[in-house]
Rosetta silent file (secondary structure, phi, psi, omega in degrees, C-alpha in Angstrom):
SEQUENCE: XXXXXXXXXXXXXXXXXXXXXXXXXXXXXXXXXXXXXXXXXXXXXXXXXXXXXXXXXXXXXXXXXXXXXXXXXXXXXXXXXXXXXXXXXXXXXXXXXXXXXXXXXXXXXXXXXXXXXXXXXXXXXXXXXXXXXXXXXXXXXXXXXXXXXXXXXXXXXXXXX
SCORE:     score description
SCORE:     0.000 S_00000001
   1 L     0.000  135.685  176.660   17.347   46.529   77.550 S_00000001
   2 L   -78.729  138.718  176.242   21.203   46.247   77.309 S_00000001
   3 L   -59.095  -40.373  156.451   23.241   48.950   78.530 S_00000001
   4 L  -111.424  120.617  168.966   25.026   48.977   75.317 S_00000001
   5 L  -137.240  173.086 -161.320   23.866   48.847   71.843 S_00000001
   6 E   -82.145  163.226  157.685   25.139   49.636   68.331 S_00000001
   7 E  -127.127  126.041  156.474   23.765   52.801   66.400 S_00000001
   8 E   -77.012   94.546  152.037   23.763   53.325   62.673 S_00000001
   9 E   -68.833  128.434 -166.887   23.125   56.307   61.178 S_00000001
  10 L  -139.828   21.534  161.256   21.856   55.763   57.921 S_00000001
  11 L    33.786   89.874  159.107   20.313   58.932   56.843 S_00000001
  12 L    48.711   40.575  152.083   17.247   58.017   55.815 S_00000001
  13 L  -164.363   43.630  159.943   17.408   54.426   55.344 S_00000001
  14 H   -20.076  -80.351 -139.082   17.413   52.616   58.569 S_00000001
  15 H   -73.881  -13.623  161.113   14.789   50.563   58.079 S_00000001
  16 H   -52.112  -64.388  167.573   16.556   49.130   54.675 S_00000001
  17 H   -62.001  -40.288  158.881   19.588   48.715   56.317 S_00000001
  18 H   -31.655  -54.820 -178.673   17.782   46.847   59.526 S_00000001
  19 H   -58.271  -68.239 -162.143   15.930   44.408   56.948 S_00000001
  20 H   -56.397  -23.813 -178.247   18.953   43.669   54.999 S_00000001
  21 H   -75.163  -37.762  167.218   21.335   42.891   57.899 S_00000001
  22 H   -45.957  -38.897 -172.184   18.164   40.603   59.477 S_00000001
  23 H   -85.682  -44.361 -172.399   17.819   38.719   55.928 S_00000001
  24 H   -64.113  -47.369 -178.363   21.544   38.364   56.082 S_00000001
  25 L  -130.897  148.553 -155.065   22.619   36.675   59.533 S_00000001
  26 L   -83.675  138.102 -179.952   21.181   34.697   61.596 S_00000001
  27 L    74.907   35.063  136.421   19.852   35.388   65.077 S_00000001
  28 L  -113.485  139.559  177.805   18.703   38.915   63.958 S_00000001
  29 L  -152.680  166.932 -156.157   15.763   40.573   63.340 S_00000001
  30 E  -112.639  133.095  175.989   13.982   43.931   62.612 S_00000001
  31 E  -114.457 -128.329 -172.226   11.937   45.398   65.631 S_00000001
  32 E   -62.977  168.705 -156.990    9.440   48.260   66.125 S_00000001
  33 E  -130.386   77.993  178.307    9.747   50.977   63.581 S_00000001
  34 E   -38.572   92.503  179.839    9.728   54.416   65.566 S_00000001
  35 E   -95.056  135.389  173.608    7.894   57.521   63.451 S_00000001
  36 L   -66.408  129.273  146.356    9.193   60.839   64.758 S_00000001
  37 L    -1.224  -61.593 -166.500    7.315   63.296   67.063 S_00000001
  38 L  -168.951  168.274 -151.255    8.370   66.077   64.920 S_00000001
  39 L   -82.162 -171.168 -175.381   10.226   67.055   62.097 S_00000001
  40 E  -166.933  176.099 -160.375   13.992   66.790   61.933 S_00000001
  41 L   -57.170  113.620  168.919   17.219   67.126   60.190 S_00000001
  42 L   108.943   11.375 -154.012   16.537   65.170   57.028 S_00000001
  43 E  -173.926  138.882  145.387   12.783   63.886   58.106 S_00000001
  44 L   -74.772  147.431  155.629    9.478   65.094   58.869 S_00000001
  45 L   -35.929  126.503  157.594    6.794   64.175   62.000 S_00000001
  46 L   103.189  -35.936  171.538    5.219   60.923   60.741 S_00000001
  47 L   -69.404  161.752  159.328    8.956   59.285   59.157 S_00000001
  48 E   -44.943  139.407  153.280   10.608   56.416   60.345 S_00000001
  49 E  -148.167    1.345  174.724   13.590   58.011   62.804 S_00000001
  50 E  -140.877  128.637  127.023   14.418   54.932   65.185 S_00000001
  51 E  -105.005  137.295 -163.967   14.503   51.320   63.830 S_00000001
  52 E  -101.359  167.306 -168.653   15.379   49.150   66.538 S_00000001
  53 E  -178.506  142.576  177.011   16.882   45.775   65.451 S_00000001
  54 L   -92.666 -145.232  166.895   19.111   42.718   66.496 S_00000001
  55 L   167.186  107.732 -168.458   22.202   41.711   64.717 S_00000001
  56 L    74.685   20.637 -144.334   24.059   38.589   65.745 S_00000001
  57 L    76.431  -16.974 -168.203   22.180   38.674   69.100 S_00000001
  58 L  -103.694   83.271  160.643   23.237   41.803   69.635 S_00000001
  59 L    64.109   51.195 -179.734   20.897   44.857   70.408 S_00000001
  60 E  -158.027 -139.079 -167.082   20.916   48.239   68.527 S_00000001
  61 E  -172.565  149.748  166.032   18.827   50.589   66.485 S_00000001
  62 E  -125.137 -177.787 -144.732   19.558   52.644   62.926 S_00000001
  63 E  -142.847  112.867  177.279   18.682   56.012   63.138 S_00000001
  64 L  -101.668  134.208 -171.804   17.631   58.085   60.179 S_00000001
  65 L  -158.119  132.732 -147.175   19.310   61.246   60.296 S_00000001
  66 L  -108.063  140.132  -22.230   20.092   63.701   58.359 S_00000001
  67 L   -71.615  162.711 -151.115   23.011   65.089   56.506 S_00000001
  68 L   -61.092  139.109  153.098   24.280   62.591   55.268 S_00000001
  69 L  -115.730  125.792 -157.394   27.093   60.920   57.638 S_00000001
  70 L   -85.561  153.190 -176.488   29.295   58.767   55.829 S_00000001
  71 L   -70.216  151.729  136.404   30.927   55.262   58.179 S_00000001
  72 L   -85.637  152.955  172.108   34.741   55.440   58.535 S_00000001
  73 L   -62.130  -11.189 -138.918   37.087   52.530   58.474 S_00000001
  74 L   -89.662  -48.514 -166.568   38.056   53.357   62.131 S_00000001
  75 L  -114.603  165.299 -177.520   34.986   51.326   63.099 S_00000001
  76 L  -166.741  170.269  179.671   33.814   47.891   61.705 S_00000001
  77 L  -130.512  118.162 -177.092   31.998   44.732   62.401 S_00000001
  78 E   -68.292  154.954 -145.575   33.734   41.411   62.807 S_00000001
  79 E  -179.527   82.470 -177.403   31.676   38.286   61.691 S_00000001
  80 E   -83.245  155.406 -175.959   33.906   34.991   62.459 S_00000001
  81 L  -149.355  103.432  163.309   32.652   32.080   60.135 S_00000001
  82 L   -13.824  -32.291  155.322   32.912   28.517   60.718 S_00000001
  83 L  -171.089 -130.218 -148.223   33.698   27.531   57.035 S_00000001
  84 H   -92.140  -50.495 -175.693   34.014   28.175   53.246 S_00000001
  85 H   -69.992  -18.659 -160.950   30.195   28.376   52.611 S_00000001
  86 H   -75.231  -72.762  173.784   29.400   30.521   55.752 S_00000001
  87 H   -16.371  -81.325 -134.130   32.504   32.636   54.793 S_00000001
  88 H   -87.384  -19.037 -171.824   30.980   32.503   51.082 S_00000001
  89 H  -105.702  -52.829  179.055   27.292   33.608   52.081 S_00000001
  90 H   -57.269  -59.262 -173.897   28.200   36.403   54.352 S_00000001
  91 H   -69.428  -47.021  176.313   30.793   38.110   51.957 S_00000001
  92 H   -67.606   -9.445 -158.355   28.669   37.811   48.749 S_00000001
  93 H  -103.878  -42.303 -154.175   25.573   39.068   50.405 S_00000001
  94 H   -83.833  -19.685  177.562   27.416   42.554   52.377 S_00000001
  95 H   -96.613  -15.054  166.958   29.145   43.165   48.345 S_00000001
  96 H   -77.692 -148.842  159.868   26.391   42.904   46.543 S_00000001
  97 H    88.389  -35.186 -143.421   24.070   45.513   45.797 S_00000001
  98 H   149.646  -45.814  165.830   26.121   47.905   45.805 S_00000001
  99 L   -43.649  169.732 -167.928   28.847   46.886   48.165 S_00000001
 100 E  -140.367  120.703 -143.119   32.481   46.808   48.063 S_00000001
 101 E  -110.602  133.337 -173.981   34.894   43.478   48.302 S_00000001
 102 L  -119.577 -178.137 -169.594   38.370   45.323   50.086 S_00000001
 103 H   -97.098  166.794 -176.344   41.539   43.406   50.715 S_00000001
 104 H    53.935   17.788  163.700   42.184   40.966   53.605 S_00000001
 105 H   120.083    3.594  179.069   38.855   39.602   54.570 S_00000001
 106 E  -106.758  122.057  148.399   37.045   43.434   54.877 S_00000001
 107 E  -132.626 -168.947 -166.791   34.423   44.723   52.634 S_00000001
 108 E  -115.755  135.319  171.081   31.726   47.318   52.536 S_00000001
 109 L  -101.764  170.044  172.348   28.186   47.237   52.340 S_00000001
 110 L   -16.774  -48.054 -144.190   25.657   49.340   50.271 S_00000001
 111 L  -113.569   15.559  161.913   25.102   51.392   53.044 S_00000001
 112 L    66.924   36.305  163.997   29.052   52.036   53.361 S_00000001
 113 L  -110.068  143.906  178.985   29.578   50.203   56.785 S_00000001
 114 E   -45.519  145.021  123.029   33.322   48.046   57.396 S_00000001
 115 E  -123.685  141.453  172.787   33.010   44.230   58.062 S_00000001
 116 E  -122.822  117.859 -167.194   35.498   42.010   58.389 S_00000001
 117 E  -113.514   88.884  175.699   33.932   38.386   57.212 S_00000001
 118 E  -110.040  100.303  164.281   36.719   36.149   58.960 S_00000001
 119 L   -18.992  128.022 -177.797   37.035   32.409   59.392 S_00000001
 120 L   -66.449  -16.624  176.310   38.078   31.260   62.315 S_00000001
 121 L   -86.972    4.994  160.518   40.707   29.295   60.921 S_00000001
 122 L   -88.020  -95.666 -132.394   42.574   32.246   59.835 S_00000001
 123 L   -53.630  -37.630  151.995   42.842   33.439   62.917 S_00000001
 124 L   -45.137   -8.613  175.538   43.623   30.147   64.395 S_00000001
 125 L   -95.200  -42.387  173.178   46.492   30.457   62.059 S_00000001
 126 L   -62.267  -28.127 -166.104   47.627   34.010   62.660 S_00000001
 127 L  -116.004   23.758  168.935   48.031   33.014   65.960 S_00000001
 128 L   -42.406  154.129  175.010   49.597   29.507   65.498 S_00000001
 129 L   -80.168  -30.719 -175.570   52.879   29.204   68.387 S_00000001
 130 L  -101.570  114.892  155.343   55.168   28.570   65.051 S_00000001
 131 H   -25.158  -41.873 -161.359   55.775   31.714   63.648 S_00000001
 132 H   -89.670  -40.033  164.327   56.794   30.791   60.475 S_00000001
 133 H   -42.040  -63.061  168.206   53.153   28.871   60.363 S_00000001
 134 H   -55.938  -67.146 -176.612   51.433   32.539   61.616 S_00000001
 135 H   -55.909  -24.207 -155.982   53.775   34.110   58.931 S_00000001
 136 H   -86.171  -54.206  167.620   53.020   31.914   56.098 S_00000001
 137 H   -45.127  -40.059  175.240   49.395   32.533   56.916 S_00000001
 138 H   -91.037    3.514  175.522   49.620   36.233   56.863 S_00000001
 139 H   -87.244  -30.724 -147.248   51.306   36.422   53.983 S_00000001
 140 H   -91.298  -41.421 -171.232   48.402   34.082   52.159 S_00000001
 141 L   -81.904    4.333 -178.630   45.568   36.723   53.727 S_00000001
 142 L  -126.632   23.648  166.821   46.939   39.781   52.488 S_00000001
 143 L  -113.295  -19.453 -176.255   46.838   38.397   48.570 S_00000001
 144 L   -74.180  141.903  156.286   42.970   37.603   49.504 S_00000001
 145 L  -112.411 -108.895 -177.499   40.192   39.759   49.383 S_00000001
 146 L   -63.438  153.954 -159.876   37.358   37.329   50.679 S_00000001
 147 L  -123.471  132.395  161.726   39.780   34.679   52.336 S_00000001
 148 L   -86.413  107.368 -148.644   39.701   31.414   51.299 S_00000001
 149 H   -77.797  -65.674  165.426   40.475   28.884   54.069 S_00000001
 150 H     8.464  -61.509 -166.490   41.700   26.094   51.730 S_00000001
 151 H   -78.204  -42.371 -177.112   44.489   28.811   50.606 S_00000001
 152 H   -64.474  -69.479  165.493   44.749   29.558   54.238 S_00000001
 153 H   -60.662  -15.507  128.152   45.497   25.830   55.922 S_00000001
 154 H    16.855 -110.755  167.125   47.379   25.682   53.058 S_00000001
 155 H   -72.712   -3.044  178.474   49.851   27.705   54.117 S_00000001
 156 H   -71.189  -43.116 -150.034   49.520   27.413   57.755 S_00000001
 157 H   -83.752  -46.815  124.104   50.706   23.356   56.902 S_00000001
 158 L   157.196   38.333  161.956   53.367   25.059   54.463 S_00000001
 159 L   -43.322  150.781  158.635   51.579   23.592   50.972 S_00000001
 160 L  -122.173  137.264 -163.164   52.345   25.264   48.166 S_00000001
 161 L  -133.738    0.000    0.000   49.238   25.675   45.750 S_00000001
């Protein structure tokens, strides 16, 4: 077991959120499905209270717990993407539903947690050595809500479209 993994609280729909992020990205999946001992805030003996699950490869569990605690922006999950359709799969799947498309490559899913669904070639852009190339680019990502890397190399090259 890894010394560190994520937790979700998700008040009493872990195991929703667990499926849908597994149906969503690749190299995740939903694992055993914990029923609590005894009852608890928000839950009886006999509910779901731990779903463990991977995401990305990585580790973690969502936790139903009770009252509700709503996600802050403070924390979020990055999700670099390789091109237009990846970019295009990920971001349509975390807004629908329910979800929420935010400016500059972040939205929100149903279950109110932050992602930022970014291409790598904006960031290969923000962090071009010519400035004005890194500026041009960050100017192009902060008219975007899901960012369109067309619109991006774009302006890293200094097109105007």
């Amino acid at each position: 077991m890894s010394k560190l993994q994520l937790c979700l609280v998700v008040n009493g729909r872990a195991e929703e959120a667990a499926r849908f992020y597994a149906a969503t990205f690749p190299d995740s999946a939903v694992g055993r499905v914990h029923a609590a001992a005894a009852d608890f805030p928000g839950g009886k003996a006999g509910d779901a209270l731990v779903v463990e699950f991977t995401l990305l490869g990585q580790p973690g569990f969502a936790l139903n717990h009770g009252p509700p605690t709503p996600f802050s922006d403070a924390i979020s999950f990055q999700v670099l993407t390789d091109d237009q359709a990846e970019t295009d799969r990920y971001w349509d799947a975390i807004v629908a539903d329910g979800g929420q498309a935010r400016d500059c490559g972040w939205c929100k899913d149903r279950f109110g947690l932050s992602w930022q669904i970014t291409p790598r070639a904006l960031m290969a852009g923000m962090a071009d050595t010519d400035r004005a190339a890194a500026g041009r680019v960050m100017q192009a990502m902060m008219t975007m809500q899901k960012i369109d890397i067309a619109a991006i190399e774009a302006a890293r090259s200094g097109e105007t479209r």
